[in-house]
mmCIF file of C-alpha atoms in Angstrom:
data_model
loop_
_atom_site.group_PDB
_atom_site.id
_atom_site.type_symbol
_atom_site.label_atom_id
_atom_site.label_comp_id
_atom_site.label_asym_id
_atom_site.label_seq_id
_atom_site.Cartn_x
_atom_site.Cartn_y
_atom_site.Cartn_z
ATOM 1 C CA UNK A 1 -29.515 -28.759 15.206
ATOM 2 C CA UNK A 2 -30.830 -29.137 19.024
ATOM 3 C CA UNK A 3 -32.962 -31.983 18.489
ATOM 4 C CA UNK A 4 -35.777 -32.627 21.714
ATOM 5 C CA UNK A 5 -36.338 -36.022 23.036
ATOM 6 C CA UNK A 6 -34.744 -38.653 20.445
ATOM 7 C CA UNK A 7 -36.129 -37.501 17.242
ATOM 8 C CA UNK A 8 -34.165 -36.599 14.238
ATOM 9 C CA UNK A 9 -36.093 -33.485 12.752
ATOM 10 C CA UNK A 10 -33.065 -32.371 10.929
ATOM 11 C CA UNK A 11 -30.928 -33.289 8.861
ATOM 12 C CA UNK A 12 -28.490 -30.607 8.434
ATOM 13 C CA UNK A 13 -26.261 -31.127 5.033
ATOM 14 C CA UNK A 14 -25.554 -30.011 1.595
ATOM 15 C CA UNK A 15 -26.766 -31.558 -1.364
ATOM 16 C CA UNK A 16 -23.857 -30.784 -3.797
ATOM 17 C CA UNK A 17 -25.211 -30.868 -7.493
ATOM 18 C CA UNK A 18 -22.188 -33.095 -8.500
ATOM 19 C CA UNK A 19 -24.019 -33.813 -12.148
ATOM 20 C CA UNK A 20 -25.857 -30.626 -13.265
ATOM 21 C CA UNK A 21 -23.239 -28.341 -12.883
ATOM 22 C CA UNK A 22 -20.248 -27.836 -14.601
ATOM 23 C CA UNK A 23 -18.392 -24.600 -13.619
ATOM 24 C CA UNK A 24 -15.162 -23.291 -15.379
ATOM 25 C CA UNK A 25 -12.224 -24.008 -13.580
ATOM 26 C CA UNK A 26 -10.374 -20.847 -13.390
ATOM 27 C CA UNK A 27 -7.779 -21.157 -10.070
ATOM 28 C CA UNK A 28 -8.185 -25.153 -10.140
ATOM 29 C CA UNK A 29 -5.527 -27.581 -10.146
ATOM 30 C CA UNK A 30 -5.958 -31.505 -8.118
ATOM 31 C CA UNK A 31 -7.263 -31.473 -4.545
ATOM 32 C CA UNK A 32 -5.082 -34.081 -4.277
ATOM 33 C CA UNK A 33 -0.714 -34.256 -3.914
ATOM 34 C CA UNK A 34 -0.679 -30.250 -3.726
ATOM 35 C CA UNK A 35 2.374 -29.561 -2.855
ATOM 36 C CA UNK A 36 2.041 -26.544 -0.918
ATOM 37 C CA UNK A 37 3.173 -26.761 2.696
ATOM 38 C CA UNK A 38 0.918 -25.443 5.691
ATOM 39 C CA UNK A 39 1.328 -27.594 8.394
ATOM 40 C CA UNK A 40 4.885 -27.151 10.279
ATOM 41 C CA UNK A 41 7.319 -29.999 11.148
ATOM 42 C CA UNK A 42 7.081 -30.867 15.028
ATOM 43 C CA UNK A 43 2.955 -30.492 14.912
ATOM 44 C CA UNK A 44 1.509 -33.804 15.723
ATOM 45 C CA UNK A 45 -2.270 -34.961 15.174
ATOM 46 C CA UNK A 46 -4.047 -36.498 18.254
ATOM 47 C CA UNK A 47 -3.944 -40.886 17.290
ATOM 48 C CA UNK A 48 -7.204 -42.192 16.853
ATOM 49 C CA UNK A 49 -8.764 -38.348 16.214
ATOM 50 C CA UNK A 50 -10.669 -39.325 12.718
ATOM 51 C CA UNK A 51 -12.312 -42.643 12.029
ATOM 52 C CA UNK A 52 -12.080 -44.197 8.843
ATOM 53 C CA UNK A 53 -15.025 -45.976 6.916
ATOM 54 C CA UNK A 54 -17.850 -48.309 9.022
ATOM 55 C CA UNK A 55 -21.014 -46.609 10.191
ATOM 56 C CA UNK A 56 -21.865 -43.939 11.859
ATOM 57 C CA UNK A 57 -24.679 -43.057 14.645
ATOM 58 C CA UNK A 58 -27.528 -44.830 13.098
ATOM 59 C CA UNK A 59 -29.912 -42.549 12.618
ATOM 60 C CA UNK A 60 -33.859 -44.131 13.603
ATOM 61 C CA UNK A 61 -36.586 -44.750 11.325
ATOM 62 C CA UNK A 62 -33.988 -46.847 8.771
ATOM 63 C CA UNK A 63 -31.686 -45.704 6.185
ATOM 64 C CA UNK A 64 -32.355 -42.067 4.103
ATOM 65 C CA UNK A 65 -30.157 -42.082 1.539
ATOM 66 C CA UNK A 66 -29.311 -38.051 1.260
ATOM 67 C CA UNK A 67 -28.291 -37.402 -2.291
ATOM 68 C CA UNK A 68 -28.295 -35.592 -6.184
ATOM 69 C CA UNK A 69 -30.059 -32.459 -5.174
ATOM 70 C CA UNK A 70 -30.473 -28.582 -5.810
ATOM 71 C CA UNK A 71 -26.764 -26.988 -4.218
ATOM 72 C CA UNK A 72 -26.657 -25.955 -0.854
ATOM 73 C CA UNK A 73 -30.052 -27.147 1.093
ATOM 74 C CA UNK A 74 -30.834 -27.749 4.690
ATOM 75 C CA UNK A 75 -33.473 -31.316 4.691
ATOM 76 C CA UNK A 76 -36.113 -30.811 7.114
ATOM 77 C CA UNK A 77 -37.466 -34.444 7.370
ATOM 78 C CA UNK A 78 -40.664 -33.472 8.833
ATOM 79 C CA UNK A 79 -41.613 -36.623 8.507
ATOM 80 C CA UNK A 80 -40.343 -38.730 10.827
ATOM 81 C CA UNK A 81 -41.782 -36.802 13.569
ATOM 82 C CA UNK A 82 -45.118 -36.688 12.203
ATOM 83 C CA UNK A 83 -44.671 -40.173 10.873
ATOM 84 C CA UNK A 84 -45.124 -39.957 7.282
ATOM 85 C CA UNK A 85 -42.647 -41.711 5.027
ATOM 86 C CA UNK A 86 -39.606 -39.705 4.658
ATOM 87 C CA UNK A 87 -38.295 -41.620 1.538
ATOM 88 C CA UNK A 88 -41.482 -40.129 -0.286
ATOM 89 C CA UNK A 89 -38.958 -36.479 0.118
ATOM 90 C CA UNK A 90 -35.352 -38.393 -0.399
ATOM 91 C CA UNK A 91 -36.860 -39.598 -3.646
ATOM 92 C CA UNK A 92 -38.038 -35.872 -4.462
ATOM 93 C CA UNK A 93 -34.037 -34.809 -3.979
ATOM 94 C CA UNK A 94 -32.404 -37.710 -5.222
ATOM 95 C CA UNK A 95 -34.847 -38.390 -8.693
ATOM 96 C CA UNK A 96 -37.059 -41.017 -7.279
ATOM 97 C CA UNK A 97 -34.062 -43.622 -5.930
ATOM 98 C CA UNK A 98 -33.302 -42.966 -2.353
ATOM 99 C CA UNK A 99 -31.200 -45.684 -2.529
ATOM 100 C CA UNK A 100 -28.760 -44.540 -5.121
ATOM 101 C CA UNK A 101 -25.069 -44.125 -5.006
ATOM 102 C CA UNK A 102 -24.641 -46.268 -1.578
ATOM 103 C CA UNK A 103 -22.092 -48.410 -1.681
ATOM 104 C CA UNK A 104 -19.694 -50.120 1.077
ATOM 105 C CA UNK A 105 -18.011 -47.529 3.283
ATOM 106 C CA UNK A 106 -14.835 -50.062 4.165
ATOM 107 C CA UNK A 107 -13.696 -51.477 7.440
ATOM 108 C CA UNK A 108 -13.818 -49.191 10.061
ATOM 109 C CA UNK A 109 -10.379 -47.635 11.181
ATOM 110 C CA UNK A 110 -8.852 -44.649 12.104
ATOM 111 C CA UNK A 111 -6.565 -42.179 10.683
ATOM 112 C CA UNK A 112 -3.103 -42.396 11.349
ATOM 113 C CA UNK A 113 -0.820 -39.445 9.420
ATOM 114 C CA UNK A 114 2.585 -37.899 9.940
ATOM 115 C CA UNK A 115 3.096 -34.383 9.410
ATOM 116 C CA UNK A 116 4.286 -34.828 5.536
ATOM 117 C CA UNK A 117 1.541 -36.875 5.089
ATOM 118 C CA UNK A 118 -0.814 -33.991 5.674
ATOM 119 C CA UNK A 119 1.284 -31.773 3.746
ATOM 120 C CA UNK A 120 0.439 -34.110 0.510
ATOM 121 C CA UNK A 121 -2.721 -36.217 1.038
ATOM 122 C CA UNK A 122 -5.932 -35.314 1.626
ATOM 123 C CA UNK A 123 -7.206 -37.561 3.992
ATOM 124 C CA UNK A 124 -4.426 -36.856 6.229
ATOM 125 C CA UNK A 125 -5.019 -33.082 5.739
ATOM 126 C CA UNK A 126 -8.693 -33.575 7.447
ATOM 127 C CA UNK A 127 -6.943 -34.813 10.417
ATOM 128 C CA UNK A 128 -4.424 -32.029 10.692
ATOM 129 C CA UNK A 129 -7.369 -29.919 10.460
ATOM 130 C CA UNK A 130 -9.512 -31.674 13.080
ATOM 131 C CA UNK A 131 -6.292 -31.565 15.332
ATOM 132 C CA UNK A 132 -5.816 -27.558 14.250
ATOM 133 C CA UNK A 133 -9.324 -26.832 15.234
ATOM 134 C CA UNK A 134 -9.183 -28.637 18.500
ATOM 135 C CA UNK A 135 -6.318 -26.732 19.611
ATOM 136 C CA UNK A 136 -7.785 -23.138 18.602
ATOM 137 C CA UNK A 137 -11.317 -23.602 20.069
ATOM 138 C CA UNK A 138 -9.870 -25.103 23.020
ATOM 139 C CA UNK A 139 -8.544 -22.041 23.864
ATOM 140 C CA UNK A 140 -11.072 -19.677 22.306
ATOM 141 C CA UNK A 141 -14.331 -21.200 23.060
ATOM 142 C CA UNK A 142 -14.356 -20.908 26.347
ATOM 143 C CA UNK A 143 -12.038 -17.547 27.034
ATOM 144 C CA UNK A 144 -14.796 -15.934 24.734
ATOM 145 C CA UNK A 145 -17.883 -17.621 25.338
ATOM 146 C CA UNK A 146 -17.536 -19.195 28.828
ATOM 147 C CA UNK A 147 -18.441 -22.562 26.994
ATOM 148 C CA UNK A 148 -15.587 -25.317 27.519
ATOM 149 C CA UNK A 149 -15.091 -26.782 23.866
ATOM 150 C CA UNK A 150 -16.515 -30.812 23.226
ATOM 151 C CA UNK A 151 -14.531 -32.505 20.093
ATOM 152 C CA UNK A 152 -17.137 -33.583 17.447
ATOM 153 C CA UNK A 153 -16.336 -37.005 16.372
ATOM 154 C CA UNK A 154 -14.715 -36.661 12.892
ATOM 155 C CA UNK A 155 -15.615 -39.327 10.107
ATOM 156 C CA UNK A 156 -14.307 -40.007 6.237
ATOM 157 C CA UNK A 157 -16.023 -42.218 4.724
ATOM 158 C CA UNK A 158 -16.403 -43.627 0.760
ATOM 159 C CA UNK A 159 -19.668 -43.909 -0.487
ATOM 160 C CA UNK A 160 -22.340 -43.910 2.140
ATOM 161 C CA UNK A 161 -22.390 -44.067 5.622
ATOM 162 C CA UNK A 162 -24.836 -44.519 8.640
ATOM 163 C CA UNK A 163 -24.663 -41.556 10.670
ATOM 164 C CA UNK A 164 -27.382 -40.087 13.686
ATOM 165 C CA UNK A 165 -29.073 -38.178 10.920
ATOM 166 C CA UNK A 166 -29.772 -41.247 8.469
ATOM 167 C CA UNK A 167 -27.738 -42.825 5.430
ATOM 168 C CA UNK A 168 -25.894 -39.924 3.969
ATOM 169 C CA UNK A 169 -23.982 -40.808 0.238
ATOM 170 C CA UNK A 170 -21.137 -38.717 -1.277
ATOM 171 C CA UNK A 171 -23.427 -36.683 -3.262
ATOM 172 C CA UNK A 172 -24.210 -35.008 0.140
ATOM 173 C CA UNK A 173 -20.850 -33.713 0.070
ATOM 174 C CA UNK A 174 -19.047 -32.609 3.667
ATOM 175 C CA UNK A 175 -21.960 -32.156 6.366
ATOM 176 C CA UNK A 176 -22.343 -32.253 10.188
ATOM 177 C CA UNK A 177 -24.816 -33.915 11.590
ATOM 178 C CA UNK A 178 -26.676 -32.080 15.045
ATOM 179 C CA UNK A 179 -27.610 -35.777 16.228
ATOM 180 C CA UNK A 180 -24.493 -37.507 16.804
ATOM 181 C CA UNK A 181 -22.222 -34.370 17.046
ATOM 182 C CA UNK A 182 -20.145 -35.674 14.467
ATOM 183 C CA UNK A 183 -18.110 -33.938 10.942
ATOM 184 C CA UNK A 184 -18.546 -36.744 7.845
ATOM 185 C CA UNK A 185 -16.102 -35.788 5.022
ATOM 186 C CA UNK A 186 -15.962 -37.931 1.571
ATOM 187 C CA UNK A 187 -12.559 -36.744 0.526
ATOM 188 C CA UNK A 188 -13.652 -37.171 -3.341
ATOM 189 C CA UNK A 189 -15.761 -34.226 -2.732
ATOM 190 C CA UNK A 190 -12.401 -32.023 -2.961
ATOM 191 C CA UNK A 191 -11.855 -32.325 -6.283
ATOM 192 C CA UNK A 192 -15.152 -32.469 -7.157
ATOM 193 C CA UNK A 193 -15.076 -28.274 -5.766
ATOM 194 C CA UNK A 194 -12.139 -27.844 -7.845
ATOM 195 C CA UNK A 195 -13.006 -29.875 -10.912
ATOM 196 C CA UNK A 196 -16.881 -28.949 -11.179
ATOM 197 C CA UNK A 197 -17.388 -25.906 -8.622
ATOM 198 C CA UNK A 198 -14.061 -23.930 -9.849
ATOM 199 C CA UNK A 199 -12.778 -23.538 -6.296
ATOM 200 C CA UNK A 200 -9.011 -23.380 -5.728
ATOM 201 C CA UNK A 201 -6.732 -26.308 -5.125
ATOM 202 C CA UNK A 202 -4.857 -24.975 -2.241
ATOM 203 C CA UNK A 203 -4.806 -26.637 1.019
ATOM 204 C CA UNK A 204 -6.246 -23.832 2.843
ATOM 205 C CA UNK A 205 -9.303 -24.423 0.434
ATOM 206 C CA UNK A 206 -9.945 -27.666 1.812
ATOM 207 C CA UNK A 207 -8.695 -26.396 5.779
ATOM 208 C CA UNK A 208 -11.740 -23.989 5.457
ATOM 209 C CA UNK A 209 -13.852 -26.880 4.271
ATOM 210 C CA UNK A 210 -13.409 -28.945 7.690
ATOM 211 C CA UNK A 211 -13.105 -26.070 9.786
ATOM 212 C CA UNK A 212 -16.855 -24.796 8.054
ATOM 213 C CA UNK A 213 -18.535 -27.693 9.309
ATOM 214 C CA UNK A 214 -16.503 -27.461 12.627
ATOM 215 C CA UNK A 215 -18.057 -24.391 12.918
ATOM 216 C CA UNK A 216 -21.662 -25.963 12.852
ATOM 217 C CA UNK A 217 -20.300 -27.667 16.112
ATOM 218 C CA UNK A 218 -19.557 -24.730 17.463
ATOM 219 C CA UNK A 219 -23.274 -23.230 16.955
ATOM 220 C CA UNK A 220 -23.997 -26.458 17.838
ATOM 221 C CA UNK A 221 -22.761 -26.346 21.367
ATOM 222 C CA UNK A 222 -23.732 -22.640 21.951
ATOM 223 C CA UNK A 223 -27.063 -23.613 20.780
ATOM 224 C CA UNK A 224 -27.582 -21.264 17.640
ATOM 225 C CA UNK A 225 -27.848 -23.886 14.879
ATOM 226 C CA UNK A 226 -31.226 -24.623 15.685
ATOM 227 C CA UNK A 227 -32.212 -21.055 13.741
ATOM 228 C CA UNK A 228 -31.975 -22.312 10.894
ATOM 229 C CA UNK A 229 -34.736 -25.057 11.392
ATOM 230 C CA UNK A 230 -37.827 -22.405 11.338
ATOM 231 C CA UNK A 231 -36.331 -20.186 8.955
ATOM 232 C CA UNK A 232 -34.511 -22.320 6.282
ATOM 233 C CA UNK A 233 -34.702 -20.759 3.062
ATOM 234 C CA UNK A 234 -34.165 -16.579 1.709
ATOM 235 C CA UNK A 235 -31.827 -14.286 1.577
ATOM 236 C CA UNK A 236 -32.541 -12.960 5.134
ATOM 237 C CA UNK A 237 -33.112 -16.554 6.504
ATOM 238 C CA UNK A 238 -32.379 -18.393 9.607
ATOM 239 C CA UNK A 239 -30.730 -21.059 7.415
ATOM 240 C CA UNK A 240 -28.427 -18.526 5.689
ATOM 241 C CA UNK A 241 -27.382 -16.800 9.078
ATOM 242 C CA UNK A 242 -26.549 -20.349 10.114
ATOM 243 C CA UNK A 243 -24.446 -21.060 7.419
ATOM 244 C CA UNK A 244 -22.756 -17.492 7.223
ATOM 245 C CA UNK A 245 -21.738 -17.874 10.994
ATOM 246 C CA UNK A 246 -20.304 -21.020 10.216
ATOM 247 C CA UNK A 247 -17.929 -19.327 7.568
ATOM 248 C CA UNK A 248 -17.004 -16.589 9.733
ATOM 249 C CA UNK A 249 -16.281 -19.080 12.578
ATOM 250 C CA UNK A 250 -13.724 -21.125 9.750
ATOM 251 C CA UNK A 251 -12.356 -17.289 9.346
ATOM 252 C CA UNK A 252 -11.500 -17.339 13.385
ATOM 253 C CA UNK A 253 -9.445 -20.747 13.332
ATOM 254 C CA UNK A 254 -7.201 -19.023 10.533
ATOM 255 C CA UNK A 255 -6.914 -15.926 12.735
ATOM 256 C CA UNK A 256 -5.794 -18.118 15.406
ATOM 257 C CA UNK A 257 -4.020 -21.191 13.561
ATOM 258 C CA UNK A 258 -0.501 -20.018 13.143
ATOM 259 C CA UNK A 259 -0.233 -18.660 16.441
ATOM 260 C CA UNK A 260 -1.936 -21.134 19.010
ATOM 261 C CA UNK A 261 0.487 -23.512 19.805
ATOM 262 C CA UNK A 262 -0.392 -27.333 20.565
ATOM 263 C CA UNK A 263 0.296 -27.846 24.606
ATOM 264 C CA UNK A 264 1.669 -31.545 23.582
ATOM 265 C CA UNK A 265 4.314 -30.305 20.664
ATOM 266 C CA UNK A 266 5.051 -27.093 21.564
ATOM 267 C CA UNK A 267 4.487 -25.858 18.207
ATOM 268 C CA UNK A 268 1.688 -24.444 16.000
ATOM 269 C CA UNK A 269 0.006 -26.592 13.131
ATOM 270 C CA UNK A 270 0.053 -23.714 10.259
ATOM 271 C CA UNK A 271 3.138 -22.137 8.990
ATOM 272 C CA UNK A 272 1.904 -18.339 8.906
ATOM 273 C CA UNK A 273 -0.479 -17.748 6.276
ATOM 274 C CA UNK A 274 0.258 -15.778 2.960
ATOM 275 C CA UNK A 275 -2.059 -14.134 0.799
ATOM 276 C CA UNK A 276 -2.448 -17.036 -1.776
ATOM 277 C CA UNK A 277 -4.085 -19.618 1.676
ATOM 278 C CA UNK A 278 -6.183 -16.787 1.981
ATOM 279 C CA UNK A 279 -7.290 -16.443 -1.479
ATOM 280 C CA UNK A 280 -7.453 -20.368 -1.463
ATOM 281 C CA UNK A 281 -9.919 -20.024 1.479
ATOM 282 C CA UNK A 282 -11.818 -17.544 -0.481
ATOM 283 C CA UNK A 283 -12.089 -18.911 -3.465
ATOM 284 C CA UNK A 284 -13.551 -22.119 -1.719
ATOM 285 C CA UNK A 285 -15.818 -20.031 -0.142
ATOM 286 C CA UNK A 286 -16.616 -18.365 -3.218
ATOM 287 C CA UNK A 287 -17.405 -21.323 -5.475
ATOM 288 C CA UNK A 288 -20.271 -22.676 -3.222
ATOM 289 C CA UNK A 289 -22.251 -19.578 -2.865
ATOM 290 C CA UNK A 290 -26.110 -19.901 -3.694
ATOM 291 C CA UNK A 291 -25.814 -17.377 -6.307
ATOM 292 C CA UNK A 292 -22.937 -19.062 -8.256
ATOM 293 C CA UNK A 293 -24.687 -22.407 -7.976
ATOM 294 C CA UNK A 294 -28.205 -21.168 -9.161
ATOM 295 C CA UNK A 295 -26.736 -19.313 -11.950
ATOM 296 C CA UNK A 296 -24.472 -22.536 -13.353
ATOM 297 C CA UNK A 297 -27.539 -24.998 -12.654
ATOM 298 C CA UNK A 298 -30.579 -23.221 -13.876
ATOM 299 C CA UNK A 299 -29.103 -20.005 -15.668
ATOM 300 C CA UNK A 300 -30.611 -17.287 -13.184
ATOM 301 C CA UNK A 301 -30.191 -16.509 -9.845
ATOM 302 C CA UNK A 302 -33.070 -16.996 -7.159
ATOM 303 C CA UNK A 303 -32.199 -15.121 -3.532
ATOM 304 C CA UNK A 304 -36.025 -16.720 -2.000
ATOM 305 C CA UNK A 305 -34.313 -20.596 -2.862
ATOM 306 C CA UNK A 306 -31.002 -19.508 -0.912
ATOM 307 C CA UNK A 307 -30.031 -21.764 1.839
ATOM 308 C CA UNK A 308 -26.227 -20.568 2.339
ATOM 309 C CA UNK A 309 -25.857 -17.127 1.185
ATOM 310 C CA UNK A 310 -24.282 -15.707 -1.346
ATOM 311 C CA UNK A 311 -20.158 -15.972 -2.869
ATOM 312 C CA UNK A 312 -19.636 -12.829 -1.822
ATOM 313 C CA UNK A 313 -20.933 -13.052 1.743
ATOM 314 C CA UNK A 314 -19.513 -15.964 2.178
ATOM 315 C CA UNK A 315 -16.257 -14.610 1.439
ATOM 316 C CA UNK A 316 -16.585 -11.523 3.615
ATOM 317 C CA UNK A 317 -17.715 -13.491 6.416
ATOM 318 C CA UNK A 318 -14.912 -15.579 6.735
ATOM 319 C CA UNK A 319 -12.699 -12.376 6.064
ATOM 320 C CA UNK A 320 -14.613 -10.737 9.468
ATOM 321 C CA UNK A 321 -13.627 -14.015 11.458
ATOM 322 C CA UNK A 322 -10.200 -14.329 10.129
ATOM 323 C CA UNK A 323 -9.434 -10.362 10.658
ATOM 324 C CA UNK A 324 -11.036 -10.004 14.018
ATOM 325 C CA UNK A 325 -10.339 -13.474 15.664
ATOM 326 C CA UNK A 326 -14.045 -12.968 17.401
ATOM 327 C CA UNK A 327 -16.704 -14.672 18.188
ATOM 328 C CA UNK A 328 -18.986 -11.471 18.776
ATOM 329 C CA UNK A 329 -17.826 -10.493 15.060
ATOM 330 C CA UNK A 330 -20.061 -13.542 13.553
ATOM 331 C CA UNK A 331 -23.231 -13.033 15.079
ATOM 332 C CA UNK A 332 -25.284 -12.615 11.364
ATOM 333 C CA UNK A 333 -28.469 -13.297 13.412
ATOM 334 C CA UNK A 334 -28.422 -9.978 15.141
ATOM 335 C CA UNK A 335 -26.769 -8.794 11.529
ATOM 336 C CA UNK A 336 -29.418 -5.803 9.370
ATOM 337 C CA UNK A 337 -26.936 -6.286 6.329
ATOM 338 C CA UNK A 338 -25.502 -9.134 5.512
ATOM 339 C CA UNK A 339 -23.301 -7.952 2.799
ATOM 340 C CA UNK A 340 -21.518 -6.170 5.214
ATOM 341 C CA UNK A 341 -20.252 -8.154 8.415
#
């Protein structure tokens, strides 16, 4: 979100229901030790890319705990601009404790992972991913925008974490937050997709993850994720658009992942992709769609409470990134049908 002056008016994350849901597990399998390979021998991530654990921007106006809510929202926390008390709304989400669910993030670090290690933990697989996205927006961004790409400070944490949009805790799930330009991942969340949300265990399910809230950099830096701030909730709202570009911008790092090589290795991250990463990538996709989430959590599915859009535009907006490789093919704000890219 383009915040003016120094005020946070936006909190831009997703409130995973990690207890009210319970969705069948049909691809499944552990987030974690997949076997699969994706990222070739020779690629390299950048030392020091992702931090590990500690705080994060420190948000102003204290701690907001952001947790245990309805799937998929965008938190406008109107009230610390007009000076209300904004744990008065984190108690609404998180059932009247805004403290619940912190505890200790660790001793801050950073990541450091060889290429087998990404190929078998998850944490390690992040910072592949952060590396892989450098390297393909790097060379997109600005060939297709004219806008020289800024890496977003990347952050796993355990727990709860300080960050420039407040306290966040893991029942936020993976978010990125406009004020410090920075990509907070609680790797538990991955199996929590598989385990409660029925998404695949693949790697490239957890590669579109990162490269999802990657993408809310990108909008970030060409100044579109702001749209979602007046407009955050419907089926034909700023908020969806937002998060729709976002999948269709994870769609162009696949396009490009195999192919762009790293100027310090010589050699791509991905091993070409097969049919079953992009299924993986799909069936991530799929598994967090509003209407999915609705219809496990409250039996019915609302299109005026959707914040994200549904599984199947989801899916076919990361399909039009991934197929076309373009920037111009994600713009869902100048979009009349958004069930058909």
């Amino acid at each position: 979100m383009t915040i003016e002056g120094n005020e946070i008016v936006l909190s831009h994350a997703k409130l995973w229901p990690t207890a009210a849901i319970c969705v069948p597990t049909t691809a499944g399998g552990s987030a974690e030790g997949n076997s699969n390979m994706t990222f070739r021998e020779g690629s390299r991530m950048e030392r020091g890319r992702v931090s590990v654990g500690g705080s994060g921007g420190g948000g102003r106006g204290g701690k907001l705990a952001l947790g245990g809510g309805a799937g998929g929202l965008i938190i406008i926390v109107i009230a610390l601009l007009f000076g209300g008390d904004p744990g008065s709304i984190l108690n609404q989400i998180s059932g009247g404790d805004s403290s619940a669910g912190q505890v200790d993030s660790g001793t801050s670090g950073t990541l450091e992972c060889e290429v087998a290690d990404a190929n078998s933990s998850v944490d390690c697989r992040i910072g592949f991913t952060a590396s892989s996205l450098d390297t393909v927006w790097e060379s997109q961004l600005q060939a297709q925008t004219g806008v020289a790409y800024v890496q977003p400070p990347v952050r796993e944490f355990s727990g709860s974490i300080d960050t420039g949009c407040g306290n966040a805790t893991s029942a936020v799930g993976p978010f990125y937050c406009p004020a410090d330009s920075t990509a907070y991942f609680d790797t538990s969340f991955f199996q929590v997709l598989v385990d409660q949300f029925g998404s695949s265990g693949g790697p490239l399910a957890q590669e579109y993850v990162v490269a999802h809230e990657i993408g809310h950099h990108i909008q970030n830096q060409l100044g579109d994720i702001g749209r979602a701030q007046s407009d955050p909730q419907g089926p034909e709202s700023g908020g969806v658009r937002v998060e729709l570009q976002a999948d269709c911008y994870a769609g162009i790092w696949a396009h490009y992942a195999s192919d762009t090589v790293d100027p310090d290795t010589g050699v791509a991250f991905l091993e070409p992709l097969t049919s079953t990463d992009i299924d993986d990538a799909l069936s991530a996709a799929s598994s967090v769609g509003d209407d999915r989430i609705q219809q496990a959590s409250t039996g019915r599915v609302n299109p005026e409470g959707w914040t994200h859009g549904s599984s199947a535009q989801r899916q076919k907006w990361f399909t039009a990134g991934y197929e076309t490789g373009q920037v111009a093919a994600c713009d869902t704000f100048s979009a009349r049908d958004l069930d058909n890219p």
